[in-house]
Short mmCIF file of C-alpha atoms in Angstrom, two decimals:
data_model
loop_
_atom_site.label_atom_id
_atom_site.label_comp_id
_atom_site.label_asym_id
_atom_site.label_seq_id
_atom_site.Cartn_x
_atom_site.Cartn_y
_atom_site.Cartn_z
CA MET U 1320 154.16 142.48 88.60
CA SER U 1321 151.67 143.51 91.25
CA THR U 1322 148.93 146.09 90.94
CA VAL U 1323 146.96 147.72 93.71
CA VAL U 1324 143.60 149.11 92.63
CA VAL U 1325 142.38 151.86 94.92
CA GLY U 1326 138.59 151.73 94.80
CA GLY U 1327 136.25 148.75 94.74
CA GLY U 1328 133.39 150.36 92.85
CA LEU U 1329 132.37 149.50 89.30
CA VAL U 1330 135.41 151.16 87.67
CA GLY U 1331 138.05 149.73 90.02
CA SER U 1332 136.46 146.28 90.18
CA ALA U 1333 136.13 146.01 86.40
CA ILE U 1334 139.79 146.93 85.89
CA ALA U 1335 140.87 144.59 88.71
CA TYR U 1336 138.85 141.75 87.20
CA GLY U 1337 140.40 142.36 83.76
CA LEU U 1338 143.88 142.40 85.27
CA ALA U 1339 143.20 139.20 87.21
CA LEU U 1340 141.99 137.54 83.98
CA GLN U 1341 145.39 138.30 82.45
CA GLY U 1342 147.24 136.77 85.39
CA GLU U 1343 148.27 139.95 87.22
CA THR U 1344 148.60 139.87 91.02
CA VAL U 1345 145.88 142.29 92.04
CA THR U 1346 144.77 143.78 95.35
CA ILE U 1347 141.63 145.90 95.54
CA LEU U 1348 141.58 148.38 98.44
CA ASP U 1349 138.06 149.51 99.13
CA GLU U 1350 136.59 152.02 101.52
CA GLY U 1351 133.90 151.00 104.00
CA ASP U 1352 130.15 151.49 103.86
CA VAL U 1353 130.62 155.20 104.58
CA ALA U 1354 131.90 155.76 101.03
CA PHE U 1355 129.89 157.91 98.59
CA ARG U 1356 129.50 154.87 96.42
CA ALA U 1357 128.12 155.84 93.01
CA SER U 1358 128.14 152.14 92.15
CA ARG U 1359 125.42 151.50 94.71
CA GLY U 1360 123.14 154.29 93.54
CA ASN U 1361 123.23 154.33 89.76
CA PHE U 1362 120.42 153.66 87.34
CA GLY U 1363 121.81 150.59 85.58
CA LEU U 1364 121.71 151.65 81.94
CA VAL U 1365 124.16 150.42 79.31
CA TRP U 1366 123.69 153.53 77.23
CA VAL U 1367 125.10 154.83 73.95
CA GLN U 1368 122.35 157.05 72.56
CA GLY U 1369 123.14 160.76 72.55
CA LYS U 1370 126.57 160.40 74.13
CA GLY U 1371 129.44 162.17 72.41
CA ASP U 1372 127.68 164.81 70.36
CA GLN U 1373 130.40 167.30 71.34
CA HIS U 1374 133.19 164.75 71.32
CA VAL U 1375 132.58 161.94 68.90
CA GLN U 1376 135.29 159.67 70.32
CA TYR U 1377 133.07 159.33 73.37
CA ALA U 1378 130.32 157.94 71.13
CA SER U 1379 132.80 155.40 69.69
CA TRP U 1380 134.07 154.47 73.15
CA SER U 1381 130.51 153.91 74.43
CA LEU U 1382 129.60 151.90 71.32
CA GLN U 1383 132.66 149.73 71.77
CA SER U 1384 131.76 148.98 75.38
CA ALA U 1385 128.12 148.22 74.50
CA ARG U 1386 129.43 145.71 71.93
CA LEU U 1387 131.79 144.13 74.47
CA TRP U 1388 129.07 143.90 77.11
CA PRO U 1389 127.69 140.46 76.14
CA ARG U 1390 131.24 139.09 76.57
CA LEU U 1391 131.49 140.68 80.03
CA ALA U 1392 128.11 139.27 81.06
CA ALA U 1393 129.18 135.81 79.88
CA ASP U 1394 132.57 136.02 81.66
CA LEU U 1395 130.87 137.08 84.90
CA GLN U 1396 128.38 134.23 84.60
CA ARG U 1397 131.27 131.81 84.13
CA ASP U 1398 133.56 133.15 86.87
CA ALA U 1399 131.09 134.41 89.46
CA GLY U 1400 128.06 132.30 88.63
CA ILE U 1401 125.99 135.49 88.63
CA ASP U 1402 123.57 136.57 85.93
CA VAL U 1403 123.78 140.37 85.87
CA CYS U 1404 120.52 140.47 83.84
CA LEU U 1405 121.95 142.17 80.75
CA GLN U 1406 119.31 143.07 78.18
CA GLN U 1407 120.18 145.14 75.11
CA PRO U 1408 116.92 145.59 73.21
CA GLY U 1409 117.78 149.17 72.22
CA GLY U 1410 116.53 152.17 74.13
CA TYR U 1411 114.19 155.13 73.80
CA HIS U 1412 114.50 158.77 74.69
CA ILE U 1413 110.92 159.97 75.03
CA CYS U 1414 110.25 163.67 74.37
CA LEU U 1415 107.44 165.75 75.86
CA SER U 1416 107.80 168.84 73.66
CA ASP U 1417 108.52 169.70 70.03
CA ASP U 1418 111.63 171.63 71.06
CA GLU U 1419 112.99 168.65 72.93
CA MET U 1420 112.25 166.43 69.94
CA GLN U 1421 114.02 168.80 67.52
CA GLU U 1422 117.03 169.09 69.81
CA ARG U 1423 117.19 165.33 70.05
CA ALA U 1424 117.05 164.85 66.28
CA ASN U 1425 119.80 167.44 65.80
CA LYS U 1426 121.99 165.82 68.40
CA LEU U 1427 121.75 162.35 66.91
CA SER U 1428 122.29 163.58 63.35
CA ARG U 1429 125.40 165.47 64.51
CA ILE U 1430 126.81 162.25 66.01
CA ARG U 1431 126.02 160.29 62.86
CA GLU U 1432 127.75 162.89 60.70
CA ASN U 1433 130.89 162.98 62.80
CA LEU U 1434 131.26 159.30 63.52
CA ASP U 1435 133.54 157.14 61.35
CA GLN U 1436 131.25 154.13 61.67
CA PRO U 1437 127.53 153.47 61.18
CA TYR U 1438 125.26 155.01 63.82
CA ASP U 1439 121.71 153.71 63.57
CA TYR U 1440 118.93 155.69 65.07
CA GLN U 1441 115.30 156.33 64.43
CA ILE U 1442 112.95 159.16 65.28
CA TYR U 1443 109.37 158.13 66.02
CA THR U 1444 106.29 160.31 66.07
CA ALA U 1445 103.85 159.81 68.92
CA SER U 1446 101.52 157.67 66.82
CA GLU U 1447 104.38 155.47 65.60
CA LEU U 1448 105.67 155.16 69.16
CA LYS U 1449 102.22 154.24 70.46
CA ARG U 1450 102.40 151.03 68.42
CA ILE U 1451 105.64 150.03 70.17
CA LEU U 1452 105.00 151.45 73.65
CA PRO U 1453 101.19 151.48 73.92
CA GLU U 1454 101.13 153.03 77.41
CA ILE U 1455 102.57 156.43 76.42
CA GLY U 1456 100.40 159.37 77.39
CA PRO U 1457 98.89 162.22 75.34
CA ASP U 1458 101.75 164.59 76.26
CA VAL U 1459 104.33 162.45 74.49
CA VAL U 1460 105.48 164.10 71.24
CA GLY U 1461 107.76 161.31 70.05
CA ALA U 1462 110.97 159.48 70.80
CA SER U 1463 114.38 158.66 69.49
CA HIS U 1464 115.67 155.11 69.47
CA THR U 1465 119.06 153.51 69.02
CA PRO U 1466 119.53 149.73 68.87
CA TYR U 1467 122.71 149.79 71.02
CA ASP U 1468 121.19 150.59 74.39
CA GLY U 1469 120.26 148.30 77.24
CA HIS U 1470 120.33 147.78 80.98
CA VAL U 1471 121.65 145.51 83.73
CA ASN U 1472 121.12 145.01 87.43
CA PRO U 1473 123.89 147.33 88.69
CA LEU U 1474 124.04 145.87 92.21
CA LEU U 1475 124.45 142.35 90.87
CA LEU U 1476 127.10 143.74 88.52
CA LEU U 1477 129.13 145.13 91.42
CA ARG U 1478 128.83 141.88 93.34
CA ALA U 1479 129.68 139.81 90.27
CA LEU U 1480 132.79 141.88 89.52
CA HIS U 1481 134.02 141.46 93.10
CA LYS U 1482 133.35 137.75 93.12
CA ALA U 1483 134.80 137.13 89.66
CA ALA U 1484 137.95 139.10 90.50
CA ILE U 1485 138.41 137.06 93.68
CA VAL U 1486 137.75 133.78 91.85
CA ARG U 1487 140.48 134.83 89.39
CA GLY U 1488 142.93 135.38 92.25
CA ALA U 1489 142.51 139.04 93.19
CA ALA U 1490 142.50 140.04 96.86
CA TYR U 1491 139.65 142.27 98.01
CA ARG U 1492 140.40 144.33 101.14
CA PRO U 1493 137.46 146.42 102.36
CA ASN U 1494 137.54 149.12 105.08
CA ARG U 1495 140.87 150.40 103.82
CA LYS U 1496 140.60 153.99 102.76
CA VAL U 1497 143.90 155.05 101.26
CA LEU U 1498 145.18 158.16 102.99
CA GLN U 1499 148.62 158.58 101.54
CA ILE U 1500 150.56 157.44 98.50
CA LYS U 1501 154.36 157.52 98.46
CA HIS U 1502 156.33 156.91 95.30
CA SER U 1503 159.92 155.78 95.72
CA GLY U 1504 162.11 154.22 93.05
CA SER U 1505 159.82 152.01 91.05
CA SER U 1506 157.23 151.21 93.68
CA PHE U 1507 154.35 152.79 95.53
CA ARG U 1508 153.61 152.57 99.23
CA LEU U 1509 150.02 153.16 100.35
CA GLU U 1510 148.98 154.00 103.91
CA THR U 1511 145.37 153.17 104.83
CA ASP U 1512 143.10 154.30 107.63
CA SER U 1513 143.08 150.79 109.09
CA GLY U 1514 146.74 151.27 109.94
CA ASP U 1515 148.20 148.79 107.48
CA SER U 1516 150.16 149.66 104.39
CA PHE U 1517 150.59 148.12 100.96
CA THR U 1518 153.51 148.18 98.53
CA THR U 1519 152.99 147.71 94.81
CA ASP U 1520 154.71 148.01 91.43
CA LYS U 1521 151.71 149.56 89.73
CA LEU U 1522 148.89 151.65 91.07
CA VAL U 1523 145.40 152.15 89.66
CA ILE U 1524 143.39 154.95 91.22
CA ALA U 1525 139.68 154.43 90.65
CA ALA U 1526 138.33 155.92 93.84
CA GLY U 1527 135.41 157.96 92.59
CA LEU U 1528 135.13 161.33 94.26
CA SER U 1529 138.46 160.77 96.04
CA ASN U 1530 140.26 160.56 92.70
CA ARG U 1531 141.06 164.24 92.69
CA GLU U 1532 143.09 164.27 95.89
CA LEU U 1533 144.57 160.77 95.51
CA ALA U 1534 145.71 161.43 91.95
CA GLU U 1535 147.30 164.69 93.07
CA GLN U 1536 149.65 162.62 95.22
CA VAL U 1537 151.06 161.03 92.07
CA ASP U 1538 150.97 164.37 90.27
CA ILE U 1539 147.93 163.81 88.05
CA TYR U 1540 145.42 166.62 87.68
CA VAL U 1541 141.83 165.25 87.85
CA PRO U 1542 139.30 168.10 87.90
CA ILE U 1543 136.21 166.11 88.91
CA LYS U 1544 133.33 167.10 91.10
CA ALA U 1545 130.13 165.59 92.43
CA ASN U 1546 126.89 165.79 90.47
CA GLN U 1547 123.81 164.58 92.29
CA GLY U 1548 121.17 162.35 90.75
CA GLN U 1549 118.02 161.02 92.43
CA VAL U 1550 116.33 157.72 91.74
CA LEU U 1551 112.82 156.55 92.58
CA ILE U 1552 112.01 152.86 92.94
CA GLY U 1553 108.47 151.66 92.43
CA GLU U 1554 106.87 148.36 93.32
CA ARG U 1555 107.18 145.36 91.05
CA CYS U 1556 104.62 145.36 88.26
CA LYS U 1557 103.65 143.19 85.35
CA HIS U 1558 105.81 144.09 82.35
CA PHE U 1559 104.59 147.03 80.34
CA LEU U 1560 107.89 148.49 79.12
CA SER U 1561 109.71 146.36 76.58
CA ALA U 1562 112.86 148.50 76.47
CA PRO U 1563 114.65 150.97 78.76
CA THR U 1564 114.28 154.71 78.33
CA THR U 1565 116.64 157.44 79.49
CA TYR U 1566 114.61 158.21 82.60
CA ILE U 1567 112.26 155.26 83.19
CA ARG U 1568 113.06 151.59 83.05
CA GLN U 1569 111.46 148.39 84.19
CA THR U 1570 113.88 145.78 85.46
CA ASN U 1571 113.72 142.15 84.40
CA GLU U 1572 112.05 141.52 87.77
CA GLY U 1573 109.35 144.09 87.10
CA THR U 1574 110.57 146.93 89.34
CA ILE U 1575 110.00 150.42 87.96
CA GLN U 1576 112.95 152.82 88.24
CA MET U 1577 112.70 156.53 87.50
CA GLY U 1578 115.50 159.05 87.55
CA ASP U 1579 117.81 161.30 85.59
CA SER U 1580 117.90 164.40 87.78
CA MET U 1581 121.13 166.39 87.81
CA ALA U 1582 122.23 168.94 90.38
CA ASP U 1583 125.53 170.41 91.48
CA MET U 1584 125.27 170.47 95.23
CA GLY U 1585 128.62 169.28 96.52
CA LEU U 1586 128.78 166.17 98.65
CA ASP U 1587 125.10 166.26 99.58
CA ASP U 1588 123.46 162.88 98.92
CA ARG U 1589 120.08 163.56 100.49
CA THR U 1590 116.88 163.38 98.47
CA GLN U 1591 114.63 166.44 98.11
CA ASN U 1592 110.89 166.42 97.72
CA GLU U 1593 110.84 168.84 94.77
CA VAL U 1594 113.26 166.68 92.81
CA ILE U 1595 111.33 163.51 93.63
CA SER U 1596 108.06 165.08 92.54
CA THR U 1597 109.59 166.45 89.32
CA ILE U 1598 110.84 162.98 88.43
CA ALA U 1599 107.48 161.43 89.32
CA ARG U 1600 105.50 164.02 87.32
CA ARG U 1601 107.54 163.51 84.20
CA ALA U 1602 107.16 159.73 84.56
CA ILE U 1603 103.37 160.02 84.87
CA ARG U 1604 103.14 162.37 81.88
CA THR U 1605 105.14 159.83 79.90
CA PHE U 1606 103.22 156.77 81.09
CA PRO U 1607 99.95 157.79 82.82
CA ILE U 1608 99.47 154.27 84.23
CA LEU U 1609 102.37 155.07 86.60
CA GLY U 1610 99.93 157.34 88.45
CA THR U 1611 98.86 154.38 90.58
CA LEU U 1612 102.37 153.12 91.19
CA ASN U 1613 103.49 152.95 94.82
CA LEU U 1614 107.04 154.04 95.51
CA VAL U 1615 109.03 151.84 97.84
CA ARG U 1616 112.31 153.79 97.96
CA ALA U 1617 114.06 156.91 96.78
CA TRP U 1618 117.70 157.81 97.03
CA ALA U 1619 120.28 160.26 95.83
CA ALA U 1620 123.76 159.36 94.64
CA LEU U 1621 126.72 161.36 93.43
CA ARG U 1622 128.07 161.10 89.91
CA ILE U 1623 131.79 161.64 89.42
CA MET U 1624 131.70 164.38 86.83
CA SER U 1625 134.53 165.88 84.79
CA PRO U 1626 134.14 169.40 83.34
CA ASP U 1627 133.11 168.02 79.90
CA GLY U 1628 131.30 164.93 81.25
CA LEU U 1629 133.78 162.56 79.61
CA PRO U 1630 136.03 159.99 81.29
CA ILE U 1631 139.53 160.92 82.38
CA TYR U 1632 142.12 158.20 81.82
CA GLN U 1633 145.67 159.24 82.60
CA GLU U 1634 149.01 157.71 83.50
CA SER U 1635 151.26 159.79 85.73
CA ARG U 1636 154.22 161.38 83.98
CA ALA U 1637 156.02 162.04 87.26
CA CYS U 1638 155.33 158.57 88.69
CA PRO U 1639 155.17 156.02 85.84
CA GLY U 1640 153.09 153.00 86.76
CA ALA U 1641 150.44 155.12 88.48
CA TYR U 1642 147.15 155.60 86.64
CA VAL U 1643 143.86 157.26 87.32
CA PHE U 1644 140.60 156.13 85.69
CA THR U 1645 137.44 158.06 86.35
CA CYS U 1646 134.07 158.41 84.65
CA HIS U 1647 130.38 158.75 85.44
CA SER U 1648 129.30 155.79 83.31
CA GLY U 1649 130.70 152.90 85.27
CA VAL U 1650 128.00 150.53 84.03
CA THR U 1651 128.14 151.35 80.31
CA LEU U 1652 131.93 151.44 80.26
CA ALA U 1653 132.45 148.39 82.50
CA ALA U 1654 133.28 146.17 79.52
CA ASN U 1655 135.87 148.61 78.17
CA HIS U 1656 137.38 148.92 81.62
CA ALA U 1657 137.54 145.15 82.08
CA TYR U 1658 139.17 144.44 78.72
CA GLU U 1659 140.71 147.57 77.17
CA ILE U 1660 141.82 149.58 80.18
CA SER U 1661 143.12 146.54 82.10
CA ARG U 1662 145.25 145.63 79.05
CA TRP U 1663 146.72 149.13 79.10
CA VAL U 1664 147.77 148.67 82.74
CA PHE U 1665 148.96 145.11 82.15
CA GLU U 1666 150.98 145.72 78.97
CA GLY U 1667 151.76 149.40 79.38
CA GLU U 1668 150.41 150.18 75.90
CA GLN U 1669 147.70 152.82 75.86
CA PRO U 1670 144.78 151.87 73.56
CA ASP U 1671 144.35 154.43 70.77
CA ALA U 1672 140.68 154.84 71.63
CA ALA U 1673 141.60 155.95 75.16
CA ARG U 1674 144.08 158.69 74.17
CA THR U 1675 141.38 161.26 73.70
CA PHE U 1676 140.41 160.95 77.37
CA SER U 1677 143.77 162.22 78.65
CA ASN U 1678 143.65 165.04 81.18
CA ALA U 1679 145.71 167.13 78.70
CA ARG U 1680 142.41 168.61 77.51
CA PHE U 1681 142.14 170.49 80.81
CA MET U 1682 145.71 171.82 80.76
CA GLU U 1683 146.30 175.30 79.38
CA HIS U 1684 150.04 174.71 79.40
CA SER U 1685 150.74 171.03 79.47
CA SER U 1686 154.13 170.38 81.06
CA SER U 1687 155.00 167.54 78.70
CA MET K 884 102.21 125.05 111.05
CA THR K 885 101.81 128.76 110.75
CA GLN K 886 98.19 128.94 111.88
CA ASP K 887 98.92 127.21 115.19
CA LEU K 888 101.03 130.18 116.20
CA PHE K 889 98.15 132.62 115.87
CA ILE K 890 95.58 132.39 118.63
CA ARG K 891 93.52 135.43 119.50
CA LEU K 892 93.93 136.27 123.21
CA PRO K 893 90.72 136.44 125.20
CA ASP K 894 89.62 140.01 125.81
CA ASP K 895 86.70 141.72 127.52
CA SER K 896 85.75 143.95 124.64
CA GLN K 897 82.44 143.46 122.89
CA ASP K 898 82.42 140.63 120.44
CA ASP K 899 82.40 142.88 117.40
CA THR K 900 82.98 140.85 114.25
CA VAL K 901 83.14 141.81 110.60
CA SER K 902 82.49 139.67 107.54
CA PHE K 903 84.83 139.81 104.56
CA SER K 904 85.92 137.53 101.76
CA PHE K 905 89.22 136.04 100.65
CA ASN K 906 89.34 134.79 97.05
CA GLY K 907 85.55 134.58 97.21
CA GLU K 908 85.42 132.58 100.46
CA PRO K 909 83.33 134.25 103.20
CA LEU K 910 85.27 134.74 106.46
CA THR K 911 84.84 136.63 109.72
CA ALA K 912 87.30 138.43 111.95
CA ALA K 913 87.29 140.57 115.06
CA LYS K 914 86.90 144.24 114.30
CA GLY K 915 90.14 146.17 114.60
CA MET K 916 92.39 143.40 113.30
CA SER K 917 94.63 144.01 110.34
CA VAL K 918 93.70 142.14 107.17
CA ALA K 919 96.93 140.14 107.58
CA ALA K 920 96.06 139.10 111.14
CA ALA K 921 92.48 138.34 110.13
CA LEU K 922 93.62 135.95 107.40
CA LEU K 923 96.24 134.28 109.60
CA ALA K 924 93.60 133.79 112.31
CA ASN K 925 91.49 132.07 109.64
CA GLY K 926 94.35 129.71 108.81
CA LYS K 927 95.25 131.36 105.50
CA HIS K 928 98.96 131.50 104.93
CA VAL K 929 99.50 131.84 101.23
CA PHE K 930 98.86 135.53 100.61
CA ARG K 931 100.60 135.94 97.31
CA HIS K 932 102.97 134.47 94.74
CA THR K 933 106.10 136.49 93.98
CA PRO K 934 106.55 138.33 90.65
CA VAL K 935 110.03 136.86 90.10
CA SER K 936 109.84 133.12 90.85
CA GLY K 937 106.17 132.60 91.65
CA ALA K 938 107.04 131.31 95.13
CA PRO K 939 104.25 131.45 97.75
CA ARG K 940 104.55 134.08 100.48
CA ALA K 941 103.01 134.82 103.88
CA PRO K 942 103.32 137.88 106.14
CA TYR K 943 106.68 138.19 107.87
CA CYS K 944 107.20 141.42 109.81
CA MET K 945 103.56 142.39 110.50
CA MET K 946 104.70 145.98 110.92
CA GLY K 947 104.87 147.47 107.43
CA VAL K 948 108.48 147.04 106.38
CA CYS K 949 108.92 143.70 104.60
CA PHE K 950 106.19 143.90 101.90
CA GLU K 951 105.63 140.13 102.09
CA CYS K 952 101.94 140.42 102.98
CA LEU K 953 100.80 142.19 99.77
CA LEU K 954 97.20 141.55 98.77
CA GLU K 955 94.59 142.96 96.44
CA ILE K 956 92.09 144.71 98.71
CA ASP K 957 88.85 146.09 97.28
CA GLY K 958 90.32 146.16 93.79
CA VAL K 959 93.60 147.84 94.67
CA GLN K 960 96.62 145.62 94.15
CA ASN K 961 99.84 145.36 96.16
CA ARG K 962 98.38 146.69 99.39
CA GLN K 963 100.22 145.96 102.63
CA SER K 964 97.64 143.87 104.45
CA CYS K 965 99.40 144.22 107.82
CA MET K 966 98.87 148.00 107.60
CA THR K 967 95.20 147.84 106.58
CA SER K 968 92.34 147.25 109.04
CA VAL K 969 89.83 144.62 108.06
CA ALA K 970 86.38 146.09 107.37
CA GLN K 971 82.84 144.85 106.91
CA GLY K 972 82.24 143.67 103.34
CA MET K 973 85.89 143.87 102.24
CA HIS K 974 86.86 141.89 99.14
CA VAL K 975 90.36 140.53 99.54
CA HIS K 976 92.28 138.60 96.89
CA SER K 977 95.70 137.02 96.85
CA GLN K 978 98.32 139.03 94.96
CA ASP K 979 99.69 136.79 92.27
CA GLY K 980 102.67 138.24 90.45
CA GLY K 981 103.40 141.94 90.04
CA LYS K 982 100.82 144.68 90.08
CA ASP K 983 98.93 145.03 86.80
CA LEU K 984 99.23 148.78 86.24
CA SER K 985 96.97 148.80 83.21
CA GLY K 986 94.19 147.18 85.27
CA GLN K 987 94.31 149.95 87.87
CA LEU K 988 92.26 153.12 87.79
CA ILE K 989 94.31 156.15 86.97
CA ASN K 990 94.36 158.70 89.73
CA SER K 991 92.94 161.74 87.96
CA GLU K 992 94.24 164.10 90.61
CA LEU K 993 97.76 162.95 90.01
CA GLU K 994 97.28 163.43 86.29
CA GLU K 995 95.99 166.94 86.80
CA ASN K 996 98.91 167.85 89.03
CA ALA K 997 101.24 166.55 86.37
CA GLN K 998 100.04 169.06 83.77
#
């Protein structure tokens, strides 16, 4: 069987790599450099903490991927010869007010209560935290910590997935934005903006913000929209942060990254001074030594956000063999996508853990 | 060799020189030069060692975009020496590894604004 994966970002590449590992004939069709590529702008966290407090299966799904991540890093090292710099020392969410701290504690206890497996977390007071992260400032009230969290170099991850997929026999075809999908009999025909077309038995749509309109062509409803996040990059410094936090991390090479803004502003991926200064202020309140940090870059990128923030994984009922996979955590979930989701496409058997992410949750009157 | 490429062109301006130091060694340069040019003209071509591999580095673009020429200048680390004019009495040190944030003075203005 052949599969065409539409989208060469983190989601599409991870699924394509997983399919190639199982011996599937895979072609990745990617857009050009004009694409709103979330995979080039994200923060690089492998993050579990706090996810799924309204939907506990999302906590399980994130935990599962965090556990599979060392295997993915090892497979990528083997196949691509690239070290994606995975570190999973656990992660902190640092709070600057008592309210925030209380909300955090409630959230994590709710997840622990609802989850059908152990969920370790710890709440630290400022003085306890000071012993672990000595550079925190006087405004820090405390932090939560889970041992599951970590980070990678997301750009190396994207490159490694491409290279590993190709090494395992996948074809990567850039500058081919898919314009039209036609389903006839048991195959799909895709027309691209480069003028060539592709025919395939199975079709995986993992095209980020284009998922909505592409999936519509195979009759799958995907109510996603763009959510903007901005990231600041500081110069490389000697290591002072031993573990990633939700909005500040120090890469293995010493670079300081700050982020975690969220704004609904359509397809606008320009930075704004107010957002940059808000991110910088919070970072300096958290770690005052960042006050002397020079910034070398700032950018905005667009998350692919569903109404409840969870992934949408759906096979077409009208056109069997066509799937859409979309989420805003392409780094955290990369291991699940490479191993679990690719097996679904390869064998046709939906993993139980993925059922909850069907688009049925957005249908008032599901047709089937 | 790198230093052979850098010869100061003769000019008619007054021979205004400044004294500065690099890693404790006293040097002179023509006033108005960048710190990067002043060091290159003195035959210095290891400015820093990278934070990642420790490899030696010299200036590359000389126009503020490549960040290869980083130096500690008057106690402030990671300064772009191609964008900084050399000045009388300047203390310049090679930048070895990443900036040491905890060794830097905290900008109190920034802290105040952050409240």
